[in-house]
Short mmCIF file of C-alpha atoms in Angstrom, two decimals:
data_model
loop_
_atom_site.label_atom_id
_atom_site.label_comp_id
_atom_site.label_asym_id
_atom_site.label_seq_id
_atom_site.Cartn_x
_atom_site.Cartn_y
_atom_site.Cartn_z
CA UNK A 169 0.16 -0.11 -0.06
CA UNK A 170 1.28 3.53 -0.84
CA UNK A 171 1.45 6.37 2.00
CA UNK A 172 -0.95 7.96 -0.39
CA UNK A 173 -3.41 5.14 -0.09
CA UNK A 174 -2.38 4.97 3.84
CA UNK A 175 -3.41 8.40 4.72
CA UNK A 176 -6.81 8.13 3.41
CA UNK A 177 -7.40 4.62 5.74
CA UNK A 178 -10.37 5.34 7.63
CA UNK A 179 -9.33 6.02 11.27
CA UNK A 180 -10.71 5.08 14.71
CA UNK A 181 -11.25 8.55 17.07
CA UNK A 182 -12.29 8.62 20.41
CA UNK A 183 -14.75 11.30 20.99
CA UNK A 184 -14.59 13.22 24.44
CA UNK A 185 -17.74 15.45 25.35
CA UNK A 186 -19.93 16.01 28.42
CA UNK A 187 -22.33 17.37 25.55
CA UNK A 188 -24.82 14.54 24.22
CA UNK A 189 -25.57 16.36 21.42
CA UNK A 190 -22.01 17.29 20.21
CA UNK A 191 -21.32 13.67 20.45
CA UNK A 192 -24.08 12.86 18.51
CA UNK A 193 -23.30 15.45 15.81
CA UNK A 194 -19.32 14.89 15.84
CA UNK A 195 -19.86 10.92 15.34
CA UNK A 196 -22.47 10.88 12.92
CA UNK A 197 -20.13 13.41 10.81
CA UNK A 198 -17.02 10.96 11.43
CA UNK A 199 -19.34 7.94 10.67
CA UNK A 200 -20.49 9.15 7.74
CA UNK A 201 -17.25 9.98 6.20
CA UNK A 202 -16.09 6.47 7.03
CA UNK A 203 -14.58 6.44 10.37
CA UNK A 204 -15.40 4.34 13.59
CA UNK A 205 -15.89 6.21 16.37
CA UNK A 206 -16.10 5.78 20.13
CA UNK A 207 -17.60 8.25 22.53
CA UNK A 208 -17.23 9.26 26.36
CA UNK A 209 -18.47 11.96 28.40
CA UNK A 210 -15.84 12.65 30.88
CA UNK A 211 -12.19 12.89 30.98
CA UNK A 212 -11.90 9.76 32.88
CA UNK A 213 -14.55 7.52 30.77
CA UNK A 214 -12.27 8.40 27.94
CA UNK A 215 -8.69 7.32 29.63
CA UNK A 216 -10.92 4.28 30.82
CA UNK A 217 -11.83 3.33 27.08
CA UNK A 218 -7.96 3.49 26.32
CA UNK A 219 -7.28 1.05 29.35
CA UNK A 220 -10.26 -1.21 27.88
CA UNK A 221 -8.56 -2.13 25.03
CA UNK A 222 -5.17 -1.11 24.97
CA UNK A 223 -3.77 -3.21 21.78
CA UNK A 224 -6.88 -1.24 20.30
CA UNK A 225 -5.80 2.27 20.46
CA UNK A 226 -7.92 4.69 18.29
CA UNK A 227 -5.79 6.55 15.78
CA UNK A 228 -7.31 10.30 16.75
CA UNK A 229 -8.85 12.26 20.04
CA UNK A 230 -11.44 14.65 19.29
CA UNK A 231 -11.77 16.54 23.48
CA UNK A 232 -13.59 19.23 24.52
CA UNK A 233 -11.94 21.61 26.90
CA UNK A 234 -14.61 22.15 29.16
CA UNK A 235 -15.44 18.66 30.98
CA UNK A 236 -17.01 18.25 34.24
CA UNK A 237 -14.49 16.08 35.65
CA UNK A 238 -10.88 18.07 34.47
CA UNK A 239 -10.19 19.81 31.67
CA UNK A 240 -9.64 18.80 28.31
CA UNK A 241 -5.87 20.20 28.85
CA UNK A 242 -5.28 17.63 31.59
CA UNK A 243 -6.89 15.00 29.32
CA UNK A 244 -4.52 15.70 26.52
CA UNK A 245 -1.17 16.38 29.15
CA UNK A 246 -2.12 12.92 30.38
CA UNK A 247 -2.52 11.05 27.07
CA UNK A 248 0.87 12.59 25.71
CA UNK A 249 2.82 11.47 29.42
CA UNK A 250 1.64 7.99 28.74
CA UNK A 251 4.21 6.19 26.47
CA UNK A 252 1.23 4.11 24.67
CA UNK A 253 -0.85 7.27 23.99
CA UNK A 254 1.84 9.82 23.04
CA UNK A 255 2.18 9.83 19.86
CA UNK A 256 -2.00 10.02 19.44
CA UNK A 257 -2.74 13.11 17.61
CA UNK A 258 -5.64 15.26 19.86
CA UNK A 259 -8.15 17.53 18.44
CA UNK A 260 -9.90 19.92 20.81
CA UNK A 261 -12.73 21.53 20.27
CA UNK A 262 -14.46 24.50 22.39
CA UNK A 263 -17.24 26.86 22.43
CA UNK A 264 -16.49 29.11 25.34
CA UNK A 265 -12.58 28.59 25.68
CA UNK A 266 -11.83 30.48 22.31
CA UNK A 267 -9.27 32.78 22.87
CA UNK A 268 -6.06 33.07 21.31
CA UNK A 269 -4.73 32.47 25.11
CA UNK A 270 -6.66 29.39 24.91
CA UNK A 271 -5.87 28.17 21.62
CA UNK A 272 -2.10 28.50 22.45
CA UNK A 273 -2.47 26.83 26.23
CA UNK A 274 -4.00 24.02 24.47
CA UNK A 275 -1.39 23.67 21.76
CA UNK A 276 1.25 23.62 24.68
CA UNK A 277 -0.06 21.08 26.55
CA UNK A 278 -0.48 18.32 23.79
CA UNK A 279 -2.73 19.34 21.43
CA UNK A 280 -2.23 18.91 17.79
CA UNK A 281 -5.45 21.04 16.56
CA UNK A 282 -7.52 23.50 18.26
CA UNK A 283 -11.05 24.10 16.49
CA UNK A 284 -13.93 26.33 18.21
CA UNK A 285 -17.49 25.50 18.12
CA UNK A 286 -19.78 26.06 16.17
CA UNK A 287 -17.89 23.90 13.93
CA UNK A 288 -18.42 23.48 10.24
CA UNK A 289 -18.46 19.75 8.81
CA UNK A 290 -16.20 20.39 6.57
CA UNK A 291 -14.02 22.06 8.69
CA UNK A 292 -13.72 19.22 11.22
CA UNK A 293 -13.21 16.60 8.68
CA UNK A 294 -10.53 18.40 6.93
CA UNK A 295 -8.34 19.03 10.16
CA UNK A 296 -9.44 15.24 10.90
CA UNK A 297 -8.19 14.18 7.68
CA UNK A 298 -4.73 16.44 8.04
CA UNK A 299 -4.02 15.85 11.62
CA UNK A 300 -4.29 12.23 10.77
CA UNK A 301 -2.11 12.67 7.50
CA UNK A 302 0.56 14.21 9.50
CA UNK A 303 0.27 11.30 12.81
CA UNK A 304 0.75 8.81 9.51
CA UNK A 305 3.43 10.26 8.17
CA UNK A 306 5.35 10.47 11.50
CA UNK A 307 4.52 7.28 12.33
CA UNK A 308 6.21 5.53 9.28
CA UNK A 309 8.89 7.60 9.67
CA UNK A 310 9.67 6.44 12.79
CA UNK A 311 8.41 2.60 12.19
CA UNK A 312 11.31 3.33 9.01
CA UNK A 313 14.05 4.67 11.07
CA UNK A 314 13.79 1.65 13.78
CA UNK A 315 13.23 -0.44 10.45
CA UNK A 316 16.51 0.98 9.28
CA UNK A 317 18.52 0.55 12.56
CA UNK A 318 17.20 -3.04 12.92
CA UNK A 319 18.45 -3.40 9.06
CA UNK A 320 22.11 -2.19 10.20
CA UNK A 321 22.40 -4.10 13.10
CA UNK A 322 21.13 -7.45 11.24
CA UNK A 323 23.57 -6.34 8.31
CA UNK A 324 26.75 -6.36 10.66
CA UNK A 325 25.75 -9.45 12.61
CA UNK A 326 25.21 -11.35 8.95
CA UNK A 327 28.81 -9.96 7.92
CA UNK A 328 30.31 -10.62 11.40
CA UNK A 329 29.24 -14.29 11.22
CA UNK A 330 31.83 -16.95 12.44
CA UNK A 331 30.60 -19.90 10.06
CA UNK A 332 27.80 -20.98 8.37
CA UNK A 333 24.74 -21.75 11.28
CA UNK A 334 25.49 -18.60 12.70
CA UNK A 335 25.34 -16.86 9.32
CA UNK A 336 22.05 -18.47 8.63
CA UNK A 337 20.58 -17.54 12.13
CA UNK A 338 21.62 -13.78 11.66
CA UNK A 339 20.44 -13.74 7.91
CA UNK A 340 17.10 -14.95 9.29
CA UNK A 341 16.56 -13.66 12.53
CA UNK A 342 17.75 -10.36 10.85
CA UNK A 343 14.65 -10.80 8.61
CA UNK A 344 12.17 -11.17 11.61
CA UNK A 345 13.83 -8.28 13.30
CA UNK A 346 13.49 -6.00 10.55
CA UNK A 347 9.70 -7.06 9.33
CA UNK A 348 8.68 -7.81 12.88
CA UNK A 349 7.14 -10.93 11.33
CA UNK A 350 8.12 -14.80 10.88
CA UNK A 351 10.53 -15.40 8.07
CA UNK A 352 12.20 -18.12 6.27
CA UNK A 353 15.27 -18.11 4.36
CA UNK A 354 17.13 -20.36 1.75
CA UNK A 355 20.99 -21.02 1.38
CA UNK A 356 23.86 -23.13 -0.19
CA UNK A 357 26.04 -23.60 2.60
CA UNK A 358 30.14 -23.80 1.54
CA UNK A 359 29.85 -27.25 2.18
CA UNK A 360 27.06 -27.46 -0.70
CA UNK A 361 24.30 -28.15 1.50
CA UNK A 362 20.74 -26.88 0.62
CA UNK A 363 19.37 -25.44 3.66
CA UNK A 364 15.82 -24.33 4.86
CA UNK A 365 16.12 -22.37 7.82
CA UNK A 366 12.79 -20.27 9.57
CA UNK A 367 11.78 -18.27 12.70
CA UNK A 368 8.49 -17.99 13.70
CA UNK A 369 8.69 -14.80 15.58
CA UNK A 370 11.69 -11.90 15.93
CA UNK A 371 13.77 -13.12 18.82
CA UNK A 372 12.59 -16.46 18.48
CA UNK A 373 14.97 -19.61 18.09
CA UNK A 374 16.11 -19.74 14.35
CA UNK A 375 15.18 -23.43 13.26
CA UNK A 376 17.59 -24.90 10.37
CA UNK A 377 17.36 -27.90 8.32
CA UNK A 378 18.44 -29.53 5.55
CA UNK A 379 16.46 -28.79 2.05
CA UNK A 380 16.13 -30.51 -1.63
CA UNK A 381 19.38 -29.63 -3.49
CA UNK A 382 17.06 -28.51 -6.13
CA UNK A 383 15.11 -26.21 -4.25
CA UNK A 384 17.43 -23.33 -4.83
CA UNK A 385 17.32 -23.33 -8.49
CA UNK A 386 13.20 -23.39 -8.36
CA UNK A 387 13.14 -20.13 -6.77
CA UNK A 388 15.58 -18.29 -8.46
CA UNK A 389 13.09 -19.61 -11.39
CA UNK A 390 10.72 -16.79 -9.65
CA UNK A 391 12.90 -14.12 -9.91
CA UNK A 392 16.05 -13.53 -11.33
CA UNK A 393 16.89 -16.65 -13.56
CA UNK A 394 20.57 -16.95 -13.68
CA UNK A 395 20.88 -13.26 -13.76
CA UNK A 396 22.96 -10.70 -10.73
CA UNK A 397 21.30 -8.46 -8.33
CA UNK A 398 18.24 -9.07 -5.69
CA UNK A 399 14.31 -8.57 -6.84
CA UNK A 400 11.21 -9.38 -4.74
CA UNK A 401 8.35 -11.35 -5.80
CA UNK A 402 5.07 -13.27 -4.77
CA UNK A 403 4.33 -16.41 -4.62
CA UNK A 404 0.35 -17.83 -3.60
CA UNK A 405 0.67 -19.74 -0.57
CA UNK A 406 -0.13 -23.34 -2.21
CA UNK A 407 2.40 -22.59 -4.28
CA UNK A 408 4.69 -21.67 -1.94
CA UNK A 409 4.05 -24.87 0.67
CA UNK A 410 4.57 -27.36 -2.72
CA UNK A 411 7.90 -25.75 -2.47
CA UNK A 412 8.64 -25.95 0.84
CA UNK A 413 5.66 -28.14 2.96
CA UNK A 414 7.28 -28.00 6.56
CA UNK A 415 7.63 -24.21 6.46
CA UNK A 416 5.44 -21.88 8.61
CA UNK A 417 4.78 -18.56 6.42
CA UNK A 418 1.26 -18.02 6.83
CA UNK A 419 -0.59 -16.61 3.45
CA UNK A 420 1.18 -15.24 0.15
CA UNK A 421 4.46 -14.84 0.43
CA UNK A 422 7.21 -12.24 -0.59
CA UNK A 423 10.20 -13.69 -1.76
CA UNK A 424 13.72 -11.85 -2.42
CA UNK A 425 16.08 -13.71 -4.39
CA UNK A 426 19.51 -12.17 -4.43
CA UNK A 427 22.71 -13.01 -6.34
CA UNK A 428 26.24 -11.31 -6.41
CA UNK A 429 28.01 -13.54 -8.96
CA UNK A 430 27.12 -15.05 -11.76
CA UNK A 431 26.92 -18.89 -11.73
CA UNK A 432 26.71 -18.69 -7.95
CA UNK A 433 23.81 -19.91 -6.11
CA UNK A 434 21.22 -17.48 -5.00
CA UNK A 435 20.60 -16.30 -1.28
CA UNK A 436 16.64 -16.56 -1.06
CA UNK A 437 14.58 -14.86 1.88
CA UNK A 438 10.69 -14.83 2.34
CA UNK A 439 8.67 -13.24 4.67
CA UNK A 440 4.27 -13.25 4.15
CA UNK A 441 3.28 -10.57 1.71
CA UNK A 442 1.02 -8.65 4.08
CA UNK A 443 3.78 -7.44 6.39
CA UNK A 444 5.22 -5.37 3.23
CA UNK A 445 3.24 -2.05 3.37
CA UNK A 446 5.03 -0.46 0.97
CA UNK A 447 7.98 0.18 -1.40
CA UNK A 448 10.18 1.00 1.81
CA UNK A 449 9.65 -2.23 3.54
CA UNK A 450 9.90 -3.87 0.17
CA UNK A 451 13.58 -2.42 -0.27
CA UNK A 452 14.45 -3.39 3.18
CA UNK A 453 13.99 -6.72 2.42
CA UNK A 454 15.99 -6.44 -0.67
CA UNK A 455 18.81 -4.60 0.83
CA UNK A 456 19.24 -7.72 3.83
CA UNK A 457 19.06 -10.40 1.30
CA UNK A 458 21.61 -8.51 -0.97
CA UNK A 459 23.79 -7.62 2.10
CA UNK A 460 23.11 -11.71 3.08
CA UNK A 461 24.13 -12.58 -0.21
CA UNK A 462 27.57 -10.52 -0.23
CA UNK A 463 28.36 -11.87 2.97
CA UNK A 464 27.84 -15.36 2.07
CA UNK A 465 29.82 -15.29 -0.97
CA UNK A 466 32.92 -13.91 1.38
CA UNK A 467 32.06 -16.77 3.49
CA UNK A 468 32.25 -19.35 1.22
CA UNK A 469 35.53 -17.67 -0.58
CA UNK A 470 37.01 -17.70 3.02
CA UNK A 471 36.17 -21.56 3.29
CA UNK A 472 37.77 -22.25 -0.17
CA UNK A 473 41.20 -20.09 0.69
CA UNK A 474 41.05 -21.72 4.47
CA UNK A 475 40.96 -25.40 2.87
CA UNK A 476 43.50 -24.77 0.23
CA UNK A 477 46.09 -23.35 3.08
CA UNK A 478 45.16 -26.51 5.50
CA UNK A 479 45.77 -28.87 2.43
CA UNK A 480 49.15 -26.72 1.89
CA UNK A 481 50.18 -27.07 5.57
CA UNK A 482 49.32 -30.47 5.73
CA UNK A 483 51.22 -31.10 2.24
CA UNK A 484 54.75 -30.01 4.45
CA UNK A 485 54.48 -31.84 7.18
CA UNK A 486 55.83 -35.25 7.58
CA UNK A 487 53.60 -38.33 6.66
CA UNK A 488 55.36 -40.83 9.02
CA UNK A 489 58.15 -40.73 11.58
CA UNK A 490 60.80 -42.81 10.54
CA UNK A 491 61.66 -46.01 12.48
CA UNK A 492 64.77 -45.86 14.98
CA UNK A 493 65.42 -49.38 17.04
CA UNK A 494 65.12 -48.62 20.82
CA UNK A 495 63.36 -45.55 19.87
CA UNK A 496 59.49 -44.97 20.32
CA UNK A 497 57.70 -41.99 18.84
CA UNK A 498 54.31 -40.64 18.98
CA UNK A 499 53.09 -37.26 17.35
CA UNK A 500 49.99 -35.40 17.02
CA UNK A 501 49.17 -32.58 15.11
CA UNK A 502 45.47 -30.16 15.51
CA UNK A 503 45.38 -27.41 13.28
CA UNK A 504 43.50 -24.40 14.61
CA UNK A 505 39.38 -23.82 14.28
CA UNK A 506 38.27 -23.93 10.80
CA UNK A 507 37.60 -20.25 11.88
CA UNK A 508 41.09 -19.38 12.39
CA UNK A 509 44.00 -18.52 9.94
CA UNK A 510 46.31 -21.05 8.95
CA UNK A 511 49.54 -21.36 11.23
CA UNK A 512 53.38 -22.16 10.79
CA UNK A 513 53.47 -24.63 13.43
CA UNK A 514 55.83 -27.76 12.15
CA UNK A 515 57.45 -30.93 13.51
CA UNK A 516 60.13 -33.43 12.54
CA UNK A 517 62.38 -36.55 12.89
CA UNK A 518 64.88 -37.72 11.00
CA UNK A 519 67.79 -40.02 10.89
CA UNK A 520 71.35 -38.20 10.77
CA UNK A 521 74.89 -39.37 10.51
CA UNK A 522 74.93 -38.08 14.13
CA UNK A 523 71.56 -39.92 15.33
CA UNK A 524 68.12 -39.32 15.85
CA UNK A 525 67.22 -35.33 14.96
CA UNK A 526 63.48 -34.57 16.82
CA UNK A 527 62.63 -30.79 15.63
CA UNK A 528 59.78 -28.81 16.81
CA UNK A 529 59.16 -25.15 15.16
CA UNK A 530 56.34 -22.10 15.26
CA UNK A 531 56.78 -19.76 12.02
CA UNK A 532 55.56 -16.17 14.05
CA UNK A 533 52.19 -15.29 12.68
CA UNK A 534 49.13 -16.60 10.87
CA UNK A 535 48.78 -16.72 7.31
CA UNK A 536 49.30 -18.68 4.18
CA UNK A 537 52.77 -17.16 4.23
CA UNK A 538 53.33 -18.65 7.47
CA UNK A 539 52.58 -21.64 6.17
CA UNK A 540 54.87 -21.70 2.92
CA UNK A 541 58.19 -20.38 5.16
CA UNK A 542 57.29 -23.48 7.30
CA UNK A 543 57.46 -25.69 4.56
CA UNK A 544 60.20 -23.95 3.31
CA UNK A 545 62.39 -24.17 6.73
CA UNK A 546 61.33 -27.75 7.40
CA UNK A 547 62.86 -28.98 3.83
CA UNK A 548 65.79 -26.83 4.24
CA UNK A 549 66.23 -28.73 8.11
CA UNK A 550 65.71 -31.84 6.44
CA UNK A 551 68.54 -31.17 4.07
CA UNK A 552 70.94 -29.89 6.54
CA UNK A 553 70.54 -32.35 8.89
CA UNK A 554 70.99 -35.35 6.79
CA UNK A 555 74.35 -33.85 5.53
CA UNK A 556 75.32 -34.35 9.60
CA UNK A 557 75.55 -30.68 10.55
CA UNK A 558 75.03 -30.44 14.30
CA UNK A 559 72.07 -28.60 15.80
CA UNK A 560 73.65 -25.72 16.26
CA UNK A 561 75.20 -25.27 12.93
CA UNK A 562 71.66 -26.04 11.14
CA UNK A 563 70.10 -23.29 12.96
CA UNK A 564 73.02 -21.10 11.82
CA UNK A 565 72.47 -22.26 8.31
CA UNK A 566 68.48 -21.40 8.72
CA UNK A 567 69.24 -18.35 9.85
CA UNK A 568 70.83 -17.61 6.72
CA UNK A 569 68.24 -18.87 4.32
CA UNK A 570 65.54 -16.79 6.36
CA UNK A 571 67.69 -13.34 5.93
CA UNK A 572 68.12 -13.92 2.31
CA UNK A 573 64.98 -15.50 1.24
CA UNK A 574 62.27 -14.47 3.82
CA UNK A 575 63.40 -11.47 5.42
CA UNK A 576 61.49 -10.09 8.40
CA UNK A 577 60.10 -13.35 9.19
CA UNK A 578 60.55 -15.12 12.34
CA UNK A 579 60.50 -18.58 14.24
CA UNK A 580 60.71 -20.94 16.81
CA UNK A 581 62.67 -23.69 16.58
CA UNK A 582 63.64 -26.24 19.04
CA UNK A 583 66.36 -29.20 17.57
CA UNK A 584 67.14 -32.32 19.57
CA UNK A 585 69.72 -34.79 18.14
CA UNK A 586 69.80 -38.07 20.00
CA UNK A 587 72.76 -39.92 19.94
CA UNK A 588 73.12 -43.27 18.59
CA UNK A 589 73.69 -44.77 21.79
CA UNK A 590 70.71 -43.13 23.25
CA UNK A 591 72.28 -41.70 26.14
CA UNK A 592 72.82 -38.29 25.40
CA UNK A 593 70.48 -35.66 23.92
CA UNK A 594 71.66 -32.25 22.31
CA UNK A 595 69.51 -29.62 22.88
CA UNK A 596 69.65 -26.73 20.50
CA UNK A 597 66.97 -24.10 21.41
CA UNK A 598 65.79 -20.96 19.10
CA UNK A 599 63.80 -19.37 21.22
CA UNK A 600 60.74 -21.98 21.58
CA UNK A 601 58.82 -23.55 24.62
CA UNK A 602 61.41 -25.74 26.79
CA UNK A 603 61.09 -29.38 25.89
CA UNK A 604 59.99 -31.60 28.97
CA UNK A 605 62.94 -34.13 29.66
CA UNK A 606 60.88 -36.86 31.57
CA UNK A 607 63.17 -38.99 33.95
CA UNK A 608 61.96 -42.60 34.69
CA UNK A 609 63.30 -41.75 38.47
CA UNK A 610 63.52 -37.85 38.94
CA UNK A 611 60.27 -37.07 37.10
CA UNK A 612 59.56 -34.61 34.52
CA UNK A 613 61.93 -31.49 34.06
CA UNK A 614 61.99 -28.59 31.58
CA UNK A 615 65.51 -27.92 30.08
CA UNK A 616 65.18 -23.99 29.93
CA UNK A 617 68.10 -22.89 28.51
CA UNK A 618 68.21 -21.08 24.85
CA UNK A 619 69.43 -18.81 22.33
CA UNK A 620 67.42 -16.11 20.36
CA UNK A 621 64.82 -17.14 17.75
CA UNK A 622 65.28 -17.08 14.07
CA UNK A 623 65.11 -14.39 12.09
CA UNK A 624 66.69 -12.12 14.07
CA UNK A 625 69.97 -12.47 12.10
CA UNK A 626 72.06 -13.44 15.58
CA UNK A 627 74.43 -15.93 16.54
CA UNK A 628 73.22 -19.38 18.01
CA UNK A 629 75.00 -21.16 20.84
CA UNK A 630 76.24 -24.35 20.88
CA UNK A 631 73.96 -27.08 22.38
CA UNK A 632 73.69 -28.56 25.57
CA UNK A 633 74.16 -31.92 26.40
CA UNK A 634 71.62 -33.52 28.53
CA UNK A 635 72.79 -37.69 29.52
CA UNK A 636 69.82 -39.31 30.07
CA UNK A 637 69.30 -42.94 31.12
CA UNK A 638 67.16 -45.90 29.97
CA UNK A 639 63.25 -45.03 29.80
CA UNK A 640 64.06 -41.66 29.39
CA UNK A 641 61.34 -39.60 27.21
CA UNK A 642 61.26 -36.39 25.87
CA UNK A 643 58.02 -34.30 25.19
CA UNK A 644 57.86 -31.31 22.66
CA UNK A 645 55.24 -29.20 22.08
CA UNK A 646 53.90 -25.90 20.31
CA UNK A 647 52.44 -22.62 22.28
CA UNK A 648 49.34 -23.44 20.88
CA UNK A 649 48.99 -26.64 22.98
CA UNK A 650 50.11 -24.56 26.55
CA UNK A 651 49.29 -20.91 25.86
CA UNK A 652 46.24 -19.29 27.38
CA UNK A 653 46.39 -15.32 26.98
CA UNK A 654 44.88 -14.70 30.53
CA UNK A 655 46.94 -17.10 32.51
CA UNK A 656 50.54 -16.65 32.54
CA UNK A 657 53.08 -19.20 30.90
CA UNK A 658 54.97 -20.34 33.72
CA UNK A 659 51.82 -20.92 35.42
CA UNK A 660 50.27 -22.92 32.56
CA UNK A 661 53.92 -25.29 32.04
CA UNK A 662 53.33 -26.04 35.87
CA UNK A 663 50.25 -27.33 35.06
CA UNK A 664 51.59 -28.98 32.43
CA UNK A 665 54.46 -30.74 33.85
CA UNK A 666 52.30 -32.20 36.59
CA UNK A 667 49.89 -33.43 34.68
CA UNK A 668 52.55 -35.49 32.40
CA UNK A 669 54.07 -36.60 35.65
CA UNK A 670 50.84 -38.30 36.62
CA UNK A 671 50.31 -39.22 33.23
CA UNK A 672 49.90 -42.46 31.52
CA UNK A 673 53.51 -44.29 30.75
CA UNK A 674 51.93 -44.84 26.94
CA UNK A 675 53.27 -42.61 24.65
CA UNK A 676 50.08 -42.43 22.47
CA UNK A 677 47.78 -42.18 25.72
CA UNK A 678 49.54 -39.16 26.97
CA UNK A 679 49.40 -37.45 24.16
CA UNK A 680 45.56 -38.08 23.63
CA UNK A 681 45.38 -37.06 27.58
CA UNK A 682 47.27 -33.70 26.91
CA UNK A 683 45.20 -33.05 23.34
CA UNK A 684 41.84 -33.62 25.54
CA UNK A 685 43.47 -31.38 28.56
CA UNK A 686 45.09 -28.45 27.39
CA UNK A 687 44.12 -28.55 23.24
CA UNK A 688 40.26 -27.72 24.13
CA UNK A 689 38.74 -24.45 21.81
CA UNK A 690 42.09 -22.79 21.03
CA UNK A 691 43.07 -20.51 18.24
CA UNK A 692 46.18 -21.56 17.38
CA UNK A 693 47.44 -24.64 15.64
CA UNK A 694 49.16 -27.45 17.79
CA UNK A 695 52.16 -29.62 17.54
CA UNK A 696 53.46 -32.37 19.69
CA UNK A 697 56.53 -34.68 18.98
CA UNK A 698 57.36 -37.09 21.95
CA UNK A 699 60.09 -39.96 21.76
CA UNK A 700 60.94 -42.52 24.64
CA UNK A 701 64.74 -44.10 24.49
CA UNK A 702 64.82 -47.75 25.69
#
């Protein structure tokens, strides 16, 4: 319905006048003009009418100034001070209070218009029409402002959604909030699953369920076909129920179909057609559908890039660890959540002329660049180790490599060379977390000495030699496992050492225990390698 048409919709008018003859005349004129009239003889009766049916408030009040129980000015003030009726337009009438001062007093105390009696019927109806036109325009403006604010909030929610399910809830719930109605939506998830979501009222729970794979194409056929952009179409209720039998929307449907790239699946959002009262409401639905399509496209692109980055990251990690007589090895690698950026954590175990070299490292930063630098460092590390260089020489060569090929990139790296007799550990730590040596008699202890992290262009000290006995174990982890932002690292490491001391002897079981205890809800990659020397 257009704004002009809305201005001519009949209104419900409250007439408060102690003169029965005046009420009869006013009521007759208003009813002949199509309006519904509620009559009251006193100010208290008029106010009581509003309390009787608070959900059916009148659109306009005509109030006599001289009432037996209170003045019309006081009635107006009470109406304007009540949030339920503050928006109610008021026309005051009087046969006695007709001076300019009376007019000014009435307008100052809440009236929107003031008429002197006797009143010409044409003037009364024209004043009613003008007052309603202004009040309805103001209400439409306030309603639009409220909905624009809701649209802005809903747009921020869909753009900031983390993951597809939170996006679907934000988009569907946003449509319900913006248009104050139930809403439904159909999307194609980044995993290529058609999803139907619906909500019965603003702020209610969003219900999500799988949809038929061809549903989006059938819905797009009602609007965009294969084009880009956004359009709103009307679909009869029976036809909509045939497409989505489980949907809850009543009556005929207004469907917004939006697509941002040719060849991509559209975003479809639906509300009851009756809630779109004009072009403004239709544009709000179009804006939200278009914003949702853009947000979903960004989410889909992110998921594709994230999957590619994870595949690249995993390709750089060893497929298996070497079998070394007298050494039992176990490892774990857990990438960050699907919403976190790609990291540069890595581990390695390689047989060298000088013994078994164990390594664990972490490229500073989170990006595909960090993952590629990790791959480059790991391959160079293997090459230098196979050539037989001792741990601190490997660090020196990696330092040179980073300075030439990746200036500005830094990483932490801990190398442990296990001698062939399994009696000595040569530990060279470049700024990494201290390795945990688990002595079968003395229990676990951290080896704290370390040099600077790689990429700083600094020299690296020779490794520290640690004598070990049969049954000693070594545990090396990246900070994603033990670092908690709100807790001091020393505190977490102390707890970590206690859990290891009380943990199982089996290395695989120990790895599982540490991930279960420390690896939950972490936003960083986790790498862990452990060895026992027999």
